[in-house]
mmCIF file with all atom_site columns, C-alpha atoms in Angstrom:
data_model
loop_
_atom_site.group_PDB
_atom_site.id
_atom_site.type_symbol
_atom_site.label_atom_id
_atom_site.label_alt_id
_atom_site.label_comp_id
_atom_site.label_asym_id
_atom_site.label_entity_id
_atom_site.label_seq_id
_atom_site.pdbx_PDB_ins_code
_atom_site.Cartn_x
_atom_site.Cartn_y
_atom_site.Cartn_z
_atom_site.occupancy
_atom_site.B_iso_or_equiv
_atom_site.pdbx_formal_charge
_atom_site.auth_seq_id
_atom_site.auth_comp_id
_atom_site.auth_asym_id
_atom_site.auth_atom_id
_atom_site.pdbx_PDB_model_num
ATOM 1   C CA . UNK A 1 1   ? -2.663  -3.932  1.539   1.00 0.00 ? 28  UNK A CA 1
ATOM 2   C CA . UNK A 1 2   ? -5.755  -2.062  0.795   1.00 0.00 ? 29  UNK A CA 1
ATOM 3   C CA . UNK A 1 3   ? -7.487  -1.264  -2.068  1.00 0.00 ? 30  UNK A CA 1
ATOM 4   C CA . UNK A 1 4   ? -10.901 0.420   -1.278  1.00 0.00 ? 31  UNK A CA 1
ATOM 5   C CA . UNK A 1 5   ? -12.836 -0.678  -4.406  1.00 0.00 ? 32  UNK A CA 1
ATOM 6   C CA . UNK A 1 6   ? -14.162 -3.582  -6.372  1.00 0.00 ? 33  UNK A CA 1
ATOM 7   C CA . UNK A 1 7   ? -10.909 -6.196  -7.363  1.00 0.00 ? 34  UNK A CA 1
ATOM 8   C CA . UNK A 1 8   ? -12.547 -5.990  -10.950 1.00 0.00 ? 35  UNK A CA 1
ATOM 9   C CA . UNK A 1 9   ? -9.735  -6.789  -13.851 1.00 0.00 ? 36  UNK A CA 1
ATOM 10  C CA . UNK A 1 10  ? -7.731  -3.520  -13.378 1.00 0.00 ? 37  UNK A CA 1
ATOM 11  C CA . UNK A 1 11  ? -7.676  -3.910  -9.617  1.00 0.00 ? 38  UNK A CA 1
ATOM 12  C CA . UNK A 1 12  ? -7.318  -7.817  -9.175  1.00 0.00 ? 39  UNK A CA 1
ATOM 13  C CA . UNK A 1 13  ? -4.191  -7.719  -11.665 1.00 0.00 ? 40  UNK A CA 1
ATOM 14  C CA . UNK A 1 14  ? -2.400  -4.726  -9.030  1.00 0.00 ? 41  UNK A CA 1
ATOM 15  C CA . UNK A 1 15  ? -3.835  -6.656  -5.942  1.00 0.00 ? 42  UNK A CA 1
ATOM 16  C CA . UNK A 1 16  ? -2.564  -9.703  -7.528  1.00 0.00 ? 43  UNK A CA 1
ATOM 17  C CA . UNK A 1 17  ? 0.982   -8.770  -8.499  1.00 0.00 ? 44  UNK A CA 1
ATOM 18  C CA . UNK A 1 18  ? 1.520   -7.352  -5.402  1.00 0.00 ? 45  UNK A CA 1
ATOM 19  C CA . UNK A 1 19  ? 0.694   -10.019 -3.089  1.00 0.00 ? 46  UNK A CA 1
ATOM 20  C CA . UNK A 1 20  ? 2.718   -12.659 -5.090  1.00 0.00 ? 47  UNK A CA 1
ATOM 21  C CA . UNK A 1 21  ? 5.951   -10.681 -5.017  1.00 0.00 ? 48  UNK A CA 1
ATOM 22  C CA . UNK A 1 22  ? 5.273   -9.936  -1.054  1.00 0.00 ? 49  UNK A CA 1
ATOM 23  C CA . UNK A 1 23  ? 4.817   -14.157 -0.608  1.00 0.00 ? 50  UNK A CA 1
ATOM 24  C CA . UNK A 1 24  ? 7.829   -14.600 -3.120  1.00 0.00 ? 51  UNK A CA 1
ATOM 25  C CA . UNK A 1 25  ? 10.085  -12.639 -0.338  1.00 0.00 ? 52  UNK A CA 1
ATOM 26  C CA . UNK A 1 26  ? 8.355   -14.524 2.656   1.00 0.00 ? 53  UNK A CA 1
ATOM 27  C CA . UNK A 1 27  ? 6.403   -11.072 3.701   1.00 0.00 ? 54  UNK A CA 1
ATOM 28  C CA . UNK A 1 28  ? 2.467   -11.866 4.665   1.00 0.00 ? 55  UNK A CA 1
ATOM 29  C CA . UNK A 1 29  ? -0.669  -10.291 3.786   1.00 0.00 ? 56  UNK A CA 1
ATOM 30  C CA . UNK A 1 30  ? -3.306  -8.546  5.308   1.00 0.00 ? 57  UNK A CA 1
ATOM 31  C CA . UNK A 1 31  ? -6.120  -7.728  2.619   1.00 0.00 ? 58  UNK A CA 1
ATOM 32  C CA . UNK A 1 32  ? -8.342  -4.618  3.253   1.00 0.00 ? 59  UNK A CA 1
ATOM 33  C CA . UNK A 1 33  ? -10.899 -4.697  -0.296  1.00 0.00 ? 60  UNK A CA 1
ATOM 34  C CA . UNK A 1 34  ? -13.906 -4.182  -1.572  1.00 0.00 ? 61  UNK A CA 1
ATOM 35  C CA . UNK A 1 35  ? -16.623 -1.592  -1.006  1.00 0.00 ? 62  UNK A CA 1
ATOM 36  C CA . UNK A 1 36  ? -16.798 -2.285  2.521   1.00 0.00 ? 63  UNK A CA 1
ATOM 37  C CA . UNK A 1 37  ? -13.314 -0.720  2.979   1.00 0.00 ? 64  UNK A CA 1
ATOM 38  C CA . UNK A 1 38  ? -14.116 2.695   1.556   1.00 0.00 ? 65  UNK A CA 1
ATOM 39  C CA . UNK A 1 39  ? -16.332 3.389   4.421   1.00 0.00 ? 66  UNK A CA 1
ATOM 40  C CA . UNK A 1 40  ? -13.638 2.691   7.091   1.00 0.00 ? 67  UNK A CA 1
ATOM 41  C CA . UNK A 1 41  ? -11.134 4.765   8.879   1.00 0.00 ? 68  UNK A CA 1
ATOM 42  C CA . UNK A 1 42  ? -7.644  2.748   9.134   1.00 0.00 ? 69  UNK A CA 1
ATOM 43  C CA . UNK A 1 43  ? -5.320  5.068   8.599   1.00 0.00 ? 70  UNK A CA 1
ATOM 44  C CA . UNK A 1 44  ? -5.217  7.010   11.494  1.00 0.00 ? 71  UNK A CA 1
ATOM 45  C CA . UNK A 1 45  ? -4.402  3.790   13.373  1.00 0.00 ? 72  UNK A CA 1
ATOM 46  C CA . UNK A 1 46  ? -2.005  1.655   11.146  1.00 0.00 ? 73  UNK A CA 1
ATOM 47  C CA . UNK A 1 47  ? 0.676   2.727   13.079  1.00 0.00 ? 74  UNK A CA 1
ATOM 48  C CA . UNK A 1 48  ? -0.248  1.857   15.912  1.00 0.00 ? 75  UNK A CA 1
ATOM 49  C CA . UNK A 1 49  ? -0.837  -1.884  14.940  1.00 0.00 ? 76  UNK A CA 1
ATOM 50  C CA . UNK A 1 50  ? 1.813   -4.627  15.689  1.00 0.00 ? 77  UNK A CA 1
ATOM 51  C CA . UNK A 1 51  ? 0.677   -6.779  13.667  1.00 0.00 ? 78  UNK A CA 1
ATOM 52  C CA . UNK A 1 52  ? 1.150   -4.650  10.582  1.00 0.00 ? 79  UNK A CA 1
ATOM 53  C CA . UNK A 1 53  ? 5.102   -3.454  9.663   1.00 0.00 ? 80  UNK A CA 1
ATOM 54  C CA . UNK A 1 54  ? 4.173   -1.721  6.521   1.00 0.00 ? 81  UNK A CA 1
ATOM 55  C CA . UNK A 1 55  ? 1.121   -0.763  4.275   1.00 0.00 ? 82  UNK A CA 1
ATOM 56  C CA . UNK A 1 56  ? 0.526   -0.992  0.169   1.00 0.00 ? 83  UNK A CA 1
ATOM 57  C CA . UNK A 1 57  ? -2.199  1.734   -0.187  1.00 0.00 ? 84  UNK A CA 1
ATOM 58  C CA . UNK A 1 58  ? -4.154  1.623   -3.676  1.00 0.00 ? 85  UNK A CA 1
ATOM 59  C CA . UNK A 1 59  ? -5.584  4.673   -5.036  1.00 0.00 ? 86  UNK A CA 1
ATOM 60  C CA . UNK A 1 60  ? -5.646  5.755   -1.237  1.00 0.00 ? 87  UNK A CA 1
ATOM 61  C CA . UNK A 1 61  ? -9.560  7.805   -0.811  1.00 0.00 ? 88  UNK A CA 1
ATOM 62  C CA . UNK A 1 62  ? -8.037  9.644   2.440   1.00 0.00 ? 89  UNK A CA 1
ATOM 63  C CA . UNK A 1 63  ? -6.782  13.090  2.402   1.00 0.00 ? 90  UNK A CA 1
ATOM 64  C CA . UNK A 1 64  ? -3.497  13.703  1.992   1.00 0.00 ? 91  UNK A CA 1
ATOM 65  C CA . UNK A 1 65  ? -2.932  14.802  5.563   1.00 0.00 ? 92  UNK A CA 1
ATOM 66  C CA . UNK A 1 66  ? -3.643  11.588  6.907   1.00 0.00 ? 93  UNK A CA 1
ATOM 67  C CA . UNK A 1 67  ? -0.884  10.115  4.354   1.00 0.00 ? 94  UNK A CA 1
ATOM 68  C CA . UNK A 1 68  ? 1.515   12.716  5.243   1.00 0.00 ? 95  UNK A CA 1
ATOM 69  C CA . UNK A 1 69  ? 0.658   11.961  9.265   1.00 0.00 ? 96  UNK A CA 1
ATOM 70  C CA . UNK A 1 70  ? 1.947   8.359   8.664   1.00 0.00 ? 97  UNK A CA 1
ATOM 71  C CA . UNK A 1 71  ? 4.845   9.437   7.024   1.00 0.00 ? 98  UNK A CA 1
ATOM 72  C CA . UNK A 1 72  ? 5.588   11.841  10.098  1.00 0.00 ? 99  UNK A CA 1
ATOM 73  C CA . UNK A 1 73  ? 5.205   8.909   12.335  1.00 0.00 ? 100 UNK A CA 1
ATOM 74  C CA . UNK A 1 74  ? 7.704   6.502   10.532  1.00 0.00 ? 101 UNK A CA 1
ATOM 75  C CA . UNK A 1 75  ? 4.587   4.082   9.408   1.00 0.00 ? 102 UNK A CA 1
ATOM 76  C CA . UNK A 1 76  ? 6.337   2.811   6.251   1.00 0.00 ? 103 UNK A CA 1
ATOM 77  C CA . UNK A 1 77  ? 4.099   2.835   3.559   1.00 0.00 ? 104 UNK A CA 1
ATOM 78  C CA . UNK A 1 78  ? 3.973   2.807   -0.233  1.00 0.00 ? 105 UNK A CA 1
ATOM 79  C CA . UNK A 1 79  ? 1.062   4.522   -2.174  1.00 0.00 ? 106 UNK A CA 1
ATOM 80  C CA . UNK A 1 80  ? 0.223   2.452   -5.568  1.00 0.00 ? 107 UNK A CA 1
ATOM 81  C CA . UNK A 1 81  ? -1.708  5.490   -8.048  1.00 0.00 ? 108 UNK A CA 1
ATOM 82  C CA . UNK A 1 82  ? -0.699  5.310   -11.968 1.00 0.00 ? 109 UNK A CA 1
ATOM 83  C CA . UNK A 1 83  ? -2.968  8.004   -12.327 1.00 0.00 ? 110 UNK A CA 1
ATOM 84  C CA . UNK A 1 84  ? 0.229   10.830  -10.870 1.00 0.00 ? 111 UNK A CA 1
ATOM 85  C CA . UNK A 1 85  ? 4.062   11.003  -11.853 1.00 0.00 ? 112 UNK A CA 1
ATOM 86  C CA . UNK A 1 86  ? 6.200   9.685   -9.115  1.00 0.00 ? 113 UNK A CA 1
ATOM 87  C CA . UNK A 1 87  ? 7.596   12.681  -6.482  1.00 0.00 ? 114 UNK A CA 1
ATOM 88  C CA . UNK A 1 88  ? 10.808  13.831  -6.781  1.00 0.00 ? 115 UNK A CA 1
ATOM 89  C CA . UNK A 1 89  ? 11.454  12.210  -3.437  1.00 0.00 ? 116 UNK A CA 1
ATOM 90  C CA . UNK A 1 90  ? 11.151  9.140   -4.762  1.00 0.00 ? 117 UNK A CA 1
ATOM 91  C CA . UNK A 1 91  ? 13.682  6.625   -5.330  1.00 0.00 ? 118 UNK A CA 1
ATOM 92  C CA . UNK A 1 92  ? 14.004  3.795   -8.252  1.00 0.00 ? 119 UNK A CA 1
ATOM 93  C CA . UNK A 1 93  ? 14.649  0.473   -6.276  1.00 0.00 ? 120 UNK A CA 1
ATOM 94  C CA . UNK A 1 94  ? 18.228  -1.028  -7.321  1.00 0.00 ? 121 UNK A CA 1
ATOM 95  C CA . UNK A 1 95  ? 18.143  -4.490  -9.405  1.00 0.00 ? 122 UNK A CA 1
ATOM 96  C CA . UNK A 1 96  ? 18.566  -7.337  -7.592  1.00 0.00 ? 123 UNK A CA 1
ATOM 97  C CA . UNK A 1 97  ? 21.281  -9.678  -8.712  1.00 0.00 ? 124 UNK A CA 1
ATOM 98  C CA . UNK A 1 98  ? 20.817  -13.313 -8.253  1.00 0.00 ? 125 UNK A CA 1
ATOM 99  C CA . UNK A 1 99  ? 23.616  -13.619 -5.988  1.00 0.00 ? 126 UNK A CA 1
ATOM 100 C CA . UNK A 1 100 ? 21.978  -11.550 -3.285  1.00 0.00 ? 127 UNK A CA 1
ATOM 101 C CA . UNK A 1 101 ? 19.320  -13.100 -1.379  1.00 0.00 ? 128 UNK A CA 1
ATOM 102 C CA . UNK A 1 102 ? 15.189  -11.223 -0.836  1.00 0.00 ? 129 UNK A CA 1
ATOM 103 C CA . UNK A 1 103 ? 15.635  -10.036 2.776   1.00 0.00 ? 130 UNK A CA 1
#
């Protein structure tokens, strides 16, 4: 997950959320906060880490070409931003019923 900025009450509550529900379905985290992290680069080489199958991005700071250069590469990813209306290439995420097991 990263979140280039201070986990102040707004950003520790989406930091927070996020990481319990990817613990509740047995998925580990790899936490990239805090000032520090608006300074670096990871993008361009997330998918080429295999150590990492998937990245939360917060309020990404990169341009949008480096987003759209993951997407070209099959990184999976999920950008986090209330601030913009979901794409129209979006898709809701069915319900889960309690009879079918978190993968």
């Amino acid at each position: 997950m990263r979140c280039p900025y201070q986990l102040t009450d707004y950003f520790g509550l989406i930091v927070s959320s996020i990481a319990e529900t990817l613990l509740l379905h047995g998925r580990h985290l790899l936490l990239d906060a805090g000032q520090v992290a608006q300074n670096e680069n990871v993008l361009p080489t997330l998918g080429s880490r295999t150590d990492i199958g998937g990245a939360v991005l917060i309020l990404p700071p990169e341009p949008s070409e480096e987003l759209e250069h993951l997407r070209r590469d099959g990184f999976p990813f999920v950008v986090v931003d209330p601030r913009t209306p979901r794409p129209a290439t979006s898709r809701p995420c069915p319900p889960r019923t309690s009879a079918a097991p978190a993968p």
